[in-house]
mmCIF file of C-alpha atoms in Angstrom:
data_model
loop_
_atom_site.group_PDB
_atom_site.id
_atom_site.type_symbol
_atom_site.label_atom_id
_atom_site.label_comp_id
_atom_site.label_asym_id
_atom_site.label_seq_id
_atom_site.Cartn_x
_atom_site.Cartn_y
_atom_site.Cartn_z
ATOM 1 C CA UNK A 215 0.000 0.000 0.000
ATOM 2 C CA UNK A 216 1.489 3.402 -0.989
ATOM 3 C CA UNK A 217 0.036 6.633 0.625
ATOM 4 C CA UNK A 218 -0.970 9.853 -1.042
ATOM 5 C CA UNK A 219 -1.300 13.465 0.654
ATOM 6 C CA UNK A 220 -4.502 14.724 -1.067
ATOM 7 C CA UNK A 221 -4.026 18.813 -1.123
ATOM 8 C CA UNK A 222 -1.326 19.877 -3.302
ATOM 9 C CA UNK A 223 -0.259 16.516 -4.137
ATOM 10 C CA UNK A 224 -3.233 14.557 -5.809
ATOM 11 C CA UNK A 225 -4.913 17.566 -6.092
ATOM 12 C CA UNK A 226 -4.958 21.679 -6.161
ATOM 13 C CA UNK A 227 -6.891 24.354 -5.257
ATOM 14 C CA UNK A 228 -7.664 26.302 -8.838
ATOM 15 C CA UNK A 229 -7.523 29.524 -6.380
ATOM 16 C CA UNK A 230 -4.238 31.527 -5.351
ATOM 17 C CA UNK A 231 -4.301 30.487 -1.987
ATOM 18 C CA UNK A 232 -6.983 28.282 0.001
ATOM 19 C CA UNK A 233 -8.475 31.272 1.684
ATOM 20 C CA UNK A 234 -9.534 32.612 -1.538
ATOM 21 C CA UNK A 235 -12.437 29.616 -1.451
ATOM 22 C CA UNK A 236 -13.707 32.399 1.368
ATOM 23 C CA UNK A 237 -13.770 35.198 -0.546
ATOM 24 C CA UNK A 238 -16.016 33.512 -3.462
ATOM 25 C CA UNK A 239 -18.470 32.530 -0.473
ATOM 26 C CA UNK A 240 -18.527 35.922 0.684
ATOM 27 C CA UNK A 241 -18.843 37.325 -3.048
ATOM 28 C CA UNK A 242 -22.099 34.717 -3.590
ATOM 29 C CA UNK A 243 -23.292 35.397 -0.419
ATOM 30 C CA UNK A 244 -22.546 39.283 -0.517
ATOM 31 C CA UNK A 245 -21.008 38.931 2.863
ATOM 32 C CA UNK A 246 -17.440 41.282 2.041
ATOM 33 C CA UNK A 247 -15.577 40.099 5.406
ATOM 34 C CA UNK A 248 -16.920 36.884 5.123
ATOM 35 C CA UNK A 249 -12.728 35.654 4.471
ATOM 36 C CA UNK A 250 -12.030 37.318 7.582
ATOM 37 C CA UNK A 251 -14.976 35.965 10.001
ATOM 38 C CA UNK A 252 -14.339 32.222 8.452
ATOM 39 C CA UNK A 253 -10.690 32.371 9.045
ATOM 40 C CA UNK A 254 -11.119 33.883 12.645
ATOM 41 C CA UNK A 255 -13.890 31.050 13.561
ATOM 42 C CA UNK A 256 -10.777 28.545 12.447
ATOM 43 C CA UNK A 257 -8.892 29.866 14.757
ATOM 44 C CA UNK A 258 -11.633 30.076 17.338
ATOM 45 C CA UNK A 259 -12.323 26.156 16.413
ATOM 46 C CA UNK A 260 -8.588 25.672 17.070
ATOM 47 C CA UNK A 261 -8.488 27.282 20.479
ATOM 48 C CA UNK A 262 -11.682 26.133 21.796
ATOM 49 C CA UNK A 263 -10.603 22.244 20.377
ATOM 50 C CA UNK A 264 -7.228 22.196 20.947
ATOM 51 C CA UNK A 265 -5.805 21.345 17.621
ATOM 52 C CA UNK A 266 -7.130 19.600 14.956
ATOM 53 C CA UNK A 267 -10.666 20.202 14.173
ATOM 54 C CA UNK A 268 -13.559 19.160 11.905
ATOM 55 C CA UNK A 269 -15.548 21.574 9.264
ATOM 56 C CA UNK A 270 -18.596 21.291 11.086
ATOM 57 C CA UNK A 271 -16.511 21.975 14.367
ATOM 58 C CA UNK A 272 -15.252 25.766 12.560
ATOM 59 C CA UNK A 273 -18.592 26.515 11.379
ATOM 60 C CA UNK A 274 -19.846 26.542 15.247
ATOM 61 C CA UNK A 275 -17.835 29.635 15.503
ATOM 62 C CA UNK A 276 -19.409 31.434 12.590
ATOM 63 C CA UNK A 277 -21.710 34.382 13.620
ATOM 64 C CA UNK A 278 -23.982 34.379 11.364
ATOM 65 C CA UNK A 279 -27.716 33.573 11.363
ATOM 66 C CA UNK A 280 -28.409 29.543 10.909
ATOM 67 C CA UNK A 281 -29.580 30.291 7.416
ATOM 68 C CA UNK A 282 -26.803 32.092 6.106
ATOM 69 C CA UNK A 283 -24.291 29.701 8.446
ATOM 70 C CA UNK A 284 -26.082 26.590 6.257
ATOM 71 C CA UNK A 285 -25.780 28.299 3.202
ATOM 72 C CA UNK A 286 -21.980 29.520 2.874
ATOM 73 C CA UNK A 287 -21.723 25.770 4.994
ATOM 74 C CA UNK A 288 -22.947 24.221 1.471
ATOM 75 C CA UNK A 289 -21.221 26.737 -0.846
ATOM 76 C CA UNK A 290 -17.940 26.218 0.872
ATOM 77 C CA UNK A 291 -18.077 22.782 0.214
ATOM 78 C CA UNK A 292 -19.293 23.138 -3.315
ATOM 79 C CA UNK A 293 -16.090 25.303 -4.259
ATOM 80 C CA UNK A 294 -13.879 22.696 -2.458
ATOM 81 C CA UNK A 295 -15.418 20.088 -4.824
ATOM 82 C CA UNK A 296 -15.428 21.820 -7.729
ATOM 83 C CA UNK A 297 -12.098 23.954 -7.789
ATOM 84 C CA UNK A 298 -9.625 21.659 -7.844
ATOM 85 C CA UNK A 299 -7.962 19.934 -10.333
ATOM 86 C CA UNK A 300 -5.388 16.627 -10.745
ATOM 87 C CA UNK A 301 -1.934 16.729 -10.447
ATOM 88 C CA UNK A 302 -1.551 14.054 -13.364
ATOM 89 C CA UNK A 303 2.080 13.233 -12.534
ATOM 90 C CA UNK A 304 0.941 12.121 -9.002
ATOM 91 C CA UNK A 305 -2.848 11.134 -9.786
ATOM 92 C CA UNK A 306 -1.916 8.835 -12.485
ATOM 93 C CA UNK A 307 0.068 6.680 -9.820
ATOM 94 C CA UNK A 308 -2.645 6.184 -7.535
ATOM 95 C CA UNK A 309 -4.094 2.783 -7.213
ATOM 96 C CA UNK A 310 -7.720 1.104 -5.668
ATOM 97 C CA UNK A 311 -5.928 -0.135 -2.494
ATOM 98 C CA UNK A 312 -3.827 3.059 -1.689
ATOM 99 C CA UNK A 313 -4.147 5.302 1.267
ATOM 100 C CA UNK A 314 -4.891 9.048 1.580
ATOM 101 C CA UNK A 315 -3.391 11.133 4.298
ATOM 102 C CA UNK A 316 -4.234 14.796 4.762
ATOM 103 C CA UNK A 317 -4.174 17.998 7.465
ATOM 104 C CA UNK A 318 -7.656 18.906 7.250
ATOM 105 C CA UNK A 319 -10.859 19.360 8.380
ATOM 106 C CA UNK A 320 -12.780 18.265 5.531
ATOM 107 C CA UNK A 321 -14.618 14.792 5.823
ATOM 108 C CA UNK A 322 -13.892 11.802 3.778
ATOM 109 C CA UNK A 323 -17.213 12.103 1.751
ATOM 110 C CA UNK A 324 -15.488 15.074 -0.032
ATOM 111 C CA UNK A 325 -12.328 13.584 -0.551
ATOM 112 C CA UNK A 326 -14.026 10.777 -2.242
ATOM 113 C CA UNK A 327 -16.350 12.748 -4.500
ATOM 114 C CA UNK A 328 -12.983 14.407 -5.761
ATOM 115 C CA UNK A 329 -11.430 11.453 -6.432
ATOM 116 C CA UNK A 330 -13.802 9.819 -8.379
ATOM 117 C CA UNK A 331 -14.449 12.587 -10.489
ATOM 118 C CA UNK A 332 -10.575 13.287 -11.134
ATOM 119 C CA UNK A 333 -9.672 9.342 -10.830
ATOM 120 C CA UNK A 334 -12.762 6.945 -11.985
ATOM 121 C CA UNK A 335 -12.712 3.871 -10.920
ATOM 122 C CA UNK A 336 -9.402 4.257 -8.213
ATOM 123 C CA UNK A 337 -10.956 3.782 -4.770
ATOM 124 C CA UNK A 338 -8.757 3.981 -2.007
ATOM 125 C CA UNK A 339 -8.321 1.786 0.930
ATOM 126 C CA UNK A 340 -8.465 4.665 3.639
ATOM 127 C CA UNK A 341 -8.453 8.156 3.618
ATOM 128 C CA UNK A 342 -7.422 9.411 7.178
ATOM 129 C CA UNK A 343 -7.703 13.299 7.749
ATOM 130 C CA UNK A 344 -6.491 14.741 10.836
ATOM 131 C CA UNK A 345 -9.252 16.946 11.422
ATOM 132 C CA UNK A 346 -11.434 13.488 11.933
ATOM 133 C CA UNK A 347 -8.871 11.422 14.044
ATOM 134 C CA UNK A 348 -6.917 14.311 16.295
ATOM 135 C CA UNK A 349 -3.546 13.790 15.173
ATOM 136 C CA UNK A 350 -1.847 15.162 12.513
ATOM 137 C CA UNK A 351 1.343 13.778 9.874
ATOM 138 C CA UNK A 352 3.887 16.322 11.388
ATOM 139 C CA UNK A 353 3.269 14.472 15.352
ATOM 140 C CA UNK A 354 3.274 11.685 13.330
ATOM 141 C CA UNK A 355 -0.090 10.672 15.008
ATOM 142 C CA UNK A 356 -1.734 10.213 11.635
ATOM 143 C CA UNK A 357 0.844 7.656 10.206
ATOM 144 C CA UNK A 358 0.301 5.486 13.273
ATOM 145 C CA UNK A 359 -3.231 5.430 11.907
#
């Protein structure tokens, strides 16, 4: 079994720089300092957690009303679906069997949905995120996983 990060490995971000996935929600959503109150509730997430977190655990610390929270929730993860693109040096070694590692707080459903638009048919053995187990691949808490 051979092991894979997903985020600039596999995969990247067809923005600048991750945050940027912010600023579209707040564009869409016509929320201007929507970058800046998403990257703050990370933070907050962080603190209040005490290291890695989930998605659902930094949208708790978003102040905005539950309809607009649900909303840039969804659009978030629709612009982490859909911006991204293969890194076909790297993608077109991955095999059905082969493991996925990755600092983040995204959940495995999304990770899959990428892959098997950008890899048909490849279906990994395990995808372990750090964000759902509480360690990370720089402890070296997620490679014991």
């Amino acid at each position: 079994m051979r092991s894979f990060d997903f985020y600039d490995t596999l995969v990247v971000r067809l923005v600048a720089n991750p945050a940027d996935i912010f600023s579209l929600v707040g564009e869409r959503l016509d929320i201007p300092e929507f970058r800046s109150v998403r990257l703050a509730a990370e933070v907050a997430a962080r603190d209040a957690w005490g290291g890695e977190i989930t998605f659902e655990q930094i949208y708790d610390h978003i102040p905005l009303v539950l309809e607009l929270k649900q909303r840039a929730y969804l659009l978030e993860l629709e612009f982490e679906r859909s911006l991204v693109a293969r890194v076909t040096a790297i993608s077109s070694q991955i095999r059905t069997g082969d493991l996925i590692v990755s600092d983040m707080y995204h959940d495995e459903r999304l990770y899959r949905d990428v892959l098997e638009r950008l890899t048909p048919g490849v279906v990994p053995e395990a995808i372990l995120i750090s964000g759902r187990t509480g360690v990370n691949k720089a402890t070296g808490g997620l490679w014991k996983r």
